[in-house]
């Protein structure tokens, strides 16, 4: 969701050179769990926020979960995601206000890495330098995924927002846009520098990193995604991991339990796959609270 809101701003700064990912023969194996109490359930579906046309159609398990759900929940509500005020809201939050320059904040080493990236990708460094490091990190990540042909307009979240609108199913968000932006804008400078450093590191390693993550998501390989996305971030960027994953997951739990407390009103919850994985993920935290948890994956038993 953060990336989708950023897209409207980043397109004014970058030109994406899209490359085609390999054609896919089978639907993605879903990262899908059903969490139940005595009389109600929520489906937790791990999203990849940017996808390609080849990632559709989805698996029958996902279609069945959507059909069973009376309502859908996302990180942000569809109304906020579509709001024309959201890009401007993020832009205001991303503008530098502290004394000094971005170059002063980053220091010689990280500034040199950003300068090299900007030159190699025809980015206007002078314009970027007006923004905070977290925004530049998101811009770099979006640009790298765009080079692979991954498009936020095709992300799983957007797919189900459109589906829910067509079917007139009620929707909601787990957090508000101002809360999500505050997660980024409220980072300390060291945390922001971590975020930018991770984006630059992945860009320097080449498209294989993003391609591997996309393929791991397509394969429904929760363990591989945990190791290659969440565990690495937790090890190398612990403050960033805690802020964007652990703290938000903990804030979502009461809202998910409210859904489970309702009677005969199943809900499909579509959030970034990172939020469902590992011991800090929503799946295991709900399991620890005593709910029945089962993975829904017909392809996993073939």
CSV table of C-alpha atoms in Angstrom, one decimal:
chain,number,residue,atom,x,y,z
A,1,UNK,CA,0.0,0.0,0.0
A,2,UNK,CA,2.8,2.4,0.8
A,3,UNK,CA,4.3,1.7,-2.6
A,4,UNK,CA,1.0,2.2,-4.4
A,5,UNK,CA,0.6,5.6,-2.8
A,6,UNK,CA,4.2,6.5,-3.6
A,7,UNK,CA,3.7,5.6,-7.3
A,8,UNK,CA,1.8,8.7,-8.1
A,9,UNK,CA,4.8,10.8,-6.8
A,10,UNK,CA,7.6,8.7,-8.1
A,11,UNK,CA,6.5,8.7,-11.7
A,12,UNK,CA,7.3,12.4,-11.8
A,13,UNK,CA,10.9,11.5,-10.8
A,14,UNK,CA,11.6,8.3,-12.6
A,15,UNK,CA,11.1,6.6,-15.9
A,16,UNK,CA,10.6,2.9,-15.6
A,17,UNK,CA,12.2,0.7,-18.1
A,18,UNK,CA,10.0,-2.4,-17.9
A,19,UNK,CA,11.4,-5.8,-18.7
A,20,UNK,CA,9.2,-8.9,-19.2
A,21,UNK,CA,9.3,-11.6,-16.6
A,22,UNK,CA,9.1,-15.2,-17.8
A,23,UNK,CA,5.6,-16.4,-18.7
A,24,UNK,CA,3.9,-18.5,-16.0
A,25,UNK,CA,2.1,-21.7,-16.8
A,26,UNK,CA,0.3,-22.3,-13.5
A,27,UNK,CA,-1.6,-20.0,-11.1
A,28,UNK,CA,0.5,-18.9,-8.1
A,29,UNK,CA,0.4,-21.2,-5.1
A,30,UNK,CA,-1.3,-19.0,-2.5
A,31,UNK,CA,0.0,-18.0,0.9
A,32,UNK,CA,-3.5,-18.4,2.4
A,33,UNK,CA,-4.5,-19.4,5.9
A,34,UNK,CA,-7.9,-19.8,7.6
A,35,UNK,CA,-8.2,-18.7,11.2
A,36,UNK,CA,-11.3,-19.8,13.0
A,37,UNK,CA,-13.1,-19.7,16.3
A,38,UNK,CA,-16.3,-21.5,17.2
A,39,UNK,CA,-18.6,-19.7,14.7
A,40,UNK,CA,-16.5,-17.5,12.4
A,41,UNK,CA,-13.4,-17.3,10.3
A,42,UNK,CA,-11.0,-14.9,8.6
A,43,UNK,CA,-8.9,-15.8,5.6
A,44,UNK,CA,-5.4,-14.3,5.6
A,45,UNK,CA,-3.9,-13.9,2.1
A,46,UNK,CA,-0.3,-12.9,1.6
A,47,UNK,CA,-0.1,-10.3,-1.1
A,48,UNK,CA,2.7,-9.3,-3.5
A,49,UNK,CA,1.9,-5.6,-4.0
A,50,UNK,CA,3.2,-5.5,-7.6
A,51,UNK,CA,2.5,-8.2,-10.1
A,52,UNK,CA,2.3,-8.9,-13.8
A,53,UNK,CA,-0.6,-10.1,-16.0
A,54,UNK,CA,1.0,-13.6,-16.0
A,55,UNK,CA,0.3,-13.9,-12.3
A,56,UNK,CA,-3.4,-14.2,-13.1
A,57,UNK,CA,-5.7,-16.1,-12.9
A,58,UNK,CA,-5.4,-17.0,-9.2
A,59,UNK,CA,-5.6,-20.4,-7.6
A,60,UNK,CA,-9.0,-21.9,-7.0
A,61,UNK,CA,-8.4,-21.9,-3.3
A,62,UNK,CA,-8.1,-18.1,-3.4
A,63,UNK,CA,-11.3,-17.7,-5.5
A,64,UNK,CA,-13.1,-19.9,-3.0
A,65,UNK,CA,-12.0,-17.9,0.0
A,66,UNK,CA,-13.1,-14.7,-1.8
A,67,UNK,CA,-16.5,-16.3,-2.6
A,68,UNK,CA,-16.9,-17.4,1.0
A,69,UNK,CA,-16.1,-14.0,2.5
A,70,UNK,CA,-18.8,-11.5,3.2
A,71,UNK,CA,-16.3,-8.7,3.6
A,72,UNK,CA,-12.7,-7.8,2.7
A,73,UNK,CA,-10.0,-6.0,4.7
A,74,UNK,CA,-6.8,-4.5,3.4
A,75,UNK,CA,-3.9,-2.6,5.0
A,76,UNK,CA,-5.6,0.6,3.9
A,77,UNK,CA,-9.2,1.0,2.8
A,78,UNK,CA,-9.9,1.2,-0.9
A,79,UNK,CA,-11.3,4.7,-0.4
A,80,UNK,CA,-8.1,6.0,1.1
A,81,UNK,CA,-5.9,4.2,-1.5
A,82,UNK,CA,-7.9,5.9,-4.3
A,83,UNK,CA,-8.1,9.3,-2.6
A,84,UNK,CA,-6.4,12.0,-4.7
A,85,UNK,CA,-5.3,13.6,-1.5
A,86,UNK,CA,-3.1,10.7,-0.5
A,87,UNK,CA,-0.1,11.5,-2.8
A,88,UNK,CA,0.0,15.1,-1.6
A,89,UNK,CA,-0.3,13.9,2.0
A,90,UNK,CA,2.7,11.6,1.5
A,91,UNK,CA,4.7,14.3,-0.3
A,92,UNK,CA,4.2,16.7,2.6
A,93,UNK,CA,5.4,14.1,5.1
A,94,UNK,CA,8.4,13.2,2.9
A,95,UNK,CA,9.8,16.7,2.4
A,96,UNK,CA,12.9,17.5,4.4
A,97,UNK,CA,12.5,19.9,7.3
A,98,UNK,CA,15.6,19.3,9.5
A,99,UNK,CA,18.6,21.6,9.2
A,100,UNK,CA,21.4,20.6,6.8
A,101,UNK,CA,21.3,18.6,3.6
A,102,UNK,CA,20.6,15.1,2.6
A,103,UNK,CA,24.3,14.7,1.9
A,104,UNK,CA,25.1,15.7,5.5
A,105,UNK,CA,22.5,13.1,6.8
A,106,UNK,CA,23.8,10.2,4.7
A,107,UNK,CA,27.5,10.8,5.0
A,108,UNK,CA,30.1,10.3,2.3
A,109,UNK,CA,29.7,6.5,1.8
A,110,UNK,CA,25.9,6.3,1.4
A,111,UNK,CA,25.8,9.6,-0.5
A,112,UNK,CA,28.3,8.2,-3.0
A,113,UNK,CA,26.1,5.1,-3.4
A,114,UNK,CA,23.0,7.2,-4.0
A,115,UNK,CA,24.9,9.5,-6.4
A,116,UNK,CA,26.0,6.5,-8.4
A,117,UNK,CA,22.5,5.0,-8.5
A,118,UNK,CA,21.0,8.3,-9.6
A,119,UNK,CA,23.5,8.7,-12.4
A,120,UNK,CA,23.1,5.2,-13.6
A,121,UNK,CA,19.3,5.5,-13.7
A,122,UNK,CA,19.0,9.1,-14.9
A,123,UNK,CA,17.4,10.2,-11.6
A,124,UNK,CA,17.4,13.9,-10.8
A,125,UNK,CA,19.5,13.8,-7.6
A,126,UNK,CA,18.9,17.5,-6.8
A,127,UNK,CA,15.1,16.9,-6.7
A,128,UNK,CA,15.5,13.7,-4.7
A,129,UNK,CA,17.7,15.5,-2.2
A,130,UNK,CA,14.6,17.6,-1.1
A,131,UNK,CA,13.0,14.4,0.3
A,132,UNK,CA,13.7,12.3,3.4
A,133,UNK,CA,15.7,9.0,3.0
A,134,UNK,CA,12.7,6.8,3.6
A,135,UNK,CA,10.9,8.3,0.5
A,136,UNK,CA,14.1,7.9,-1.6
A,137,UNK,CA,14.4,4.3,-0.5
A,138,UNK,CA,10.8,3.6,-1.6
A,139,UNK,CA,11.5,5.3,-4.9
A,140,UNK,CA,14.5,3.1,-5.5
A,141,UNK,CA,12.6,0.0,-4.7
A,142,UNK,CA,9.7,0.9,-6.9
A,143,UNK,CA,12.0,1.7,-9.8
A,144,UNK,CA,13.8,-1.6,-9.5
A,145,UNK,CA,10.6,-3.6,-9.5
A,146,UNK,CA,9.2,-1.5,-12.4
A,147,UNK,CA,12.2,-2.5,-14.5
A,148,UNK,CA,11.0,-6.1,-14.1
A,149,UNK,CA,7.5,-5.3,-15.4
A,150,UNK,CA,6.0,-5.5,-11.9
A,151,UNK,CA,3.1,-3.1,-11.7
A,152,UNK,CA,1.2,-1.9,-8.5
A,153,UNK,CA,-2.0,-1.6,-10.6
A,154,UNK,CA,-1.8,-5.4,-10.9
A,155,UNK,CA,-1.0,-6.1,-7.3
A,156,UNK,CA,-3.2,-8.6,-5.4
A,157,UNK,CA,-4.6,-5.9,-3.2
A,158,UNK,CA,-5.8,-3.9,-6.1
A,159,UNK,CA,-7.2,-7.0,-7.8
A,160,UNK,CA,-9.4,-7.7,-4.8
A,161,UNK,CA,-10.3,-4.1,-4.2
A,162,UNK,CA,-11.7,-4.0,-7.7
A,163,UNK,CA,-13.4,-7.4,-7.3
A,164,UNK,CA,-15.1,-6.2,-4.0
A,165,UNK,CA,-16.3,-3.0,-5.6
A,166,UNK,CA,-17.8,-4.9,-8.5
A,167,UNK,CA,-19.5,-7.4,-6.2
A,168,UNK,CA,-20.5,-4.7,-3.7
A,169,UNK,CA,-18.8,-6.5,-0.8
A,170,UNK,CA,-18.0,-4.2,2.1
A,171,UNK,CA,-14.3,-3.3,2.6
A,172,UNK,CA,-12.2,-1.8,5.4
A,173,UNK,CA,-8.6,-1.0,6.3
A,174,UNK,CA,-6.5,-2.3,9.2
A,175,UNK,CA,-5.0,1.2,9.5
A,176,UNK,CA,-5.5,4.7,8.3
A,177,UNK,CA,-3.3,6.4,5.7
A,178,UNK,CA,-2.1,8.9,8.2
A,179,UNK,CA,-1.0,6.0,10.5
A,180,UNK,CA,0.8,4.3,7.7
A,181,UNK,CA,2.6,7.4,6.6
A,182,UNK,CA,3.5,8.1,10.2
A,183,UNK,CA,5.2,4.8,10.4
A,184,UNK,CA,7.6,6.1,7.7
A,185,UNK,CA,7.8,9.7,8.6
A,186,UNK,CA,8.2,8.9,12.3
A,187,UNK,CA,11.4,6.9,11.7
A,188,UNK,CA,14.6,8.1,13.3
A,189,UNK,CA,17.3,9.2,10.9
A,190,UNK,CA,19.3,5.9,11.5
A,191,UNK,CA,16.2,3.9,10.7
A,192,UNK,CA,15.6,5.9,7.5
A,193,UNK,CA,19.2,5.4,6.5
A,194,UNK,CA,18.8,1.6,7.0
A,195,UNK,CA,15.8,1.7,4.7
A,196,UNK,CA,17.6,3.5,2.0
A,197,UNK,CA,20.7,1.3,2.4
A,198,UNK,CA,18.6,-1.8,2.0
A,199,UNK,CA,17.0,-0.5,-1.2
A,200,UNK,CA,20.4,0.5,-2.6
A,201,UNK,CA,21.9,-2.9,-1.6
A,202,UNK,CA,19.1,-4.8,-3.4
A,203,UNK,CA,19.5,-2.5,-6.5
A,204,UNK,CA,23.3,-3.2,-6.5
A,205,UNK,CA,22.7,-6.9,-6.3
A,206,UNK,CA,20.6,-6.7,-9.4
A,207,UNK,CA,17.1,-7.8,-10.4
A,208,UNK,CA,17.7,-11.4,-9.2
A,209,UNK,CA,16.7,-10.4,-5.7
A,210,UNK,CA,13.3,-9.1,-6.7
A,211,UNK,CA,12.8,-11.9,-9.2
A,212,UNK,CA,13.6,-14.5,-6.5
A,213,UNK,CA,11.1,-13.0,-4.1
A,214,UNK,CA,8.4,-12.9,-6.8
A,215,UNK,CA,9.1,-16.5,-7.7
A,216,UNK,CA,9.0,-17.5,-4.0
A,217,UNK,CA,5.7,-15.8,-3.7
A,218,UNK,CA,4.4,-17.5,-6.8
A,219,UNK,CA,5.6,-20.9,-5.4
A,220,UNK,CA,3.8,-20.2,-2.1
A,221,UNK,CA,7.1,-20.9,-0.4
A,222,UNK,CA,6.6,-19.3,3.0
A,223,UNK,CA,9.9,-20.6,4.4
A,224,UNK,CA,11.9,-19.2,1.5
A,225,UNK,CA,10.1,-15.9,1.6
A,226,UNK,CA,10.8,-15.7,5.4
A,227,UNK,CA,14.5,-16.4,4.9
A,228,UNK,CA,15.0,-14.1,1.9
A,229,UNK,CA,12.8,-11.2,2.9
A,230,UNK,CA,11.9,-11.1,6.6
A,231,UNK,CA,14.8,-12.9,8.3
A,232,UNK,CA,17.4,-10.9,6.4
A,233,UNK,CA,15.7,-7.6,7.2
A,234,UNK,CA,15.4,-8.7,10.9
A,235,UNK,CA,19.1,-9.5,11.0
A,236,UNK,CA,20.5,-6.6,9.0
A,237,UNK,CA,18.0,-3.9,9.7
A,238,UNK,CA,16.4,-4.7,13.1
A,239,UNK,CA,15.0,-1.2,13.9
A,240,UNK,CA,13.4,-1.0,10.4
A,241,UNK,CA,12.0,-4.6,10.7
A,242,UNK,CA,10.5,-3.8,14.1
A,243,UNK,CA,8.9,-0.6,13.0
A,244,UNK,CA,7.3,-1.7,9.7
A,245,UNK,CA,6.5,-5.2,10.7
A,246,UNK,CA,6.3,-6.1,14.4
A,247,UNK,CA,4.7,-2.9,15.6
A,248,UNK,CA,2.1,-2.8,12.8
A,249,UNK,CA,1.3,-6.6,13.2
A,250,UNK,CA,0.7,-6.0,16.9
A,251,UNK,CA,-1.6,-3.1,16.2
A,252,UNK,CA,-3.6,-5.2,13.7
A,253,UNK,CA,-4.3,-8.1,16.0
A,254,UNK,CA,-7.2,-6.5,18.0
A,255,UNK,CA,-8.9,-5.5,14.8
A,256,UNK,CA,-8.6,-9.0,13.4
A,257,UNK,CA,-9.9,-10.4,16.6
A,258,UNK,CA,-12.9,-8.1,16.4
A,259,UNK,CA,-13.7,-9.7,13.0
A,260,UNK,CA,-13.4,-13.2,14.5
A,261,UNK,CA,-15.8,-12.1,17.4
A,262,UNK,CA,-18.5,-11.5,14.9
A,263,UNK,CA,-20.9,-14.4,14.1
A,264,UNK,CA,-21.2,-16.0,10.7
A,265,UNK,CA,-19.5,-13.2,8.9
A,266,UNK,CA,-16.3,-14.5,7.3
A,267,UNK,CA,-13.7,-12.0,6.1
A,268,UNK,CA,-10.9,-12.1,3.6
A,269,UNK,CA,-7.8,-10.2,4.8
A,270,UNK,CA,-5.3,-9.2,2.1
A,271,UNK,CA,-2.0,-7.8,3.4
A,272,UNK,CA,1.7,-8.0,2.3
A,273,UNK,CA,3.0,-11.5,2.7
A,274,UNK,CA,5.8,-10.2,5.1
A,275,UNK,CA,3.1,-9.6,7.7
A,276,UNK,CA,2.0,-13.2,7.8
A,277,UNK,CA,5.4,-14.9,8.1
A,278,UNK,CA,7.5,-16.2,10.9
A,279,UNK,CA,7.1,-15.9,14.7
A,280,UNK,CA,6.3,-12.2,14.4
A,281,UNK,CA,3.7,-12.7,11.8
A,282,UNK,CA,0.0,-12.4,12.2
A,283,UNK,CA,-0.6,-16.1,11.5
A,284,UNK,CA,1.5,-17.4,14.4
A,285,UNK,CA,0.3,-14.6,16.8
A,286,UNK,CA,-3.3,-15.6,16.2
A,287,UNK,CA,-2.4,-19.3,16.7
A,288,UNK,CA,-0.7,-18.4,20.0
A,289,UNK,CA,-4.0,-16.9,21.1
A,290,UNK,CA,-5.7,-20.2,20.7
A,291,UNK,CA,-7.5,-19.9,17.4
A,292,UNK,CA,-7.6,-22.8,15.0
A,293,UNK,CA,-5.2,-22.0,12.2
A,294,UNK,CA,-4.9,-24.1,9.0
A,295,UNK,CA,-3.1,-23.3,5.7
A,296,UNK,CA,-5.4,-23.6,2.7
A,297,UNK,CA,-3.3,-24.9,-0.2
A,298,UNK,CA,-4.6,-27.7,-2.5
A,299,UNK,CA,-1.4,-27.4,-4.6
A,300,UNK,CA,0.7,-28.2,-1.5
A,301,UNK,CA,-0.7,-31.7,-1.1
A,302,UNK,CA,-0.3,-32.8,-4.7
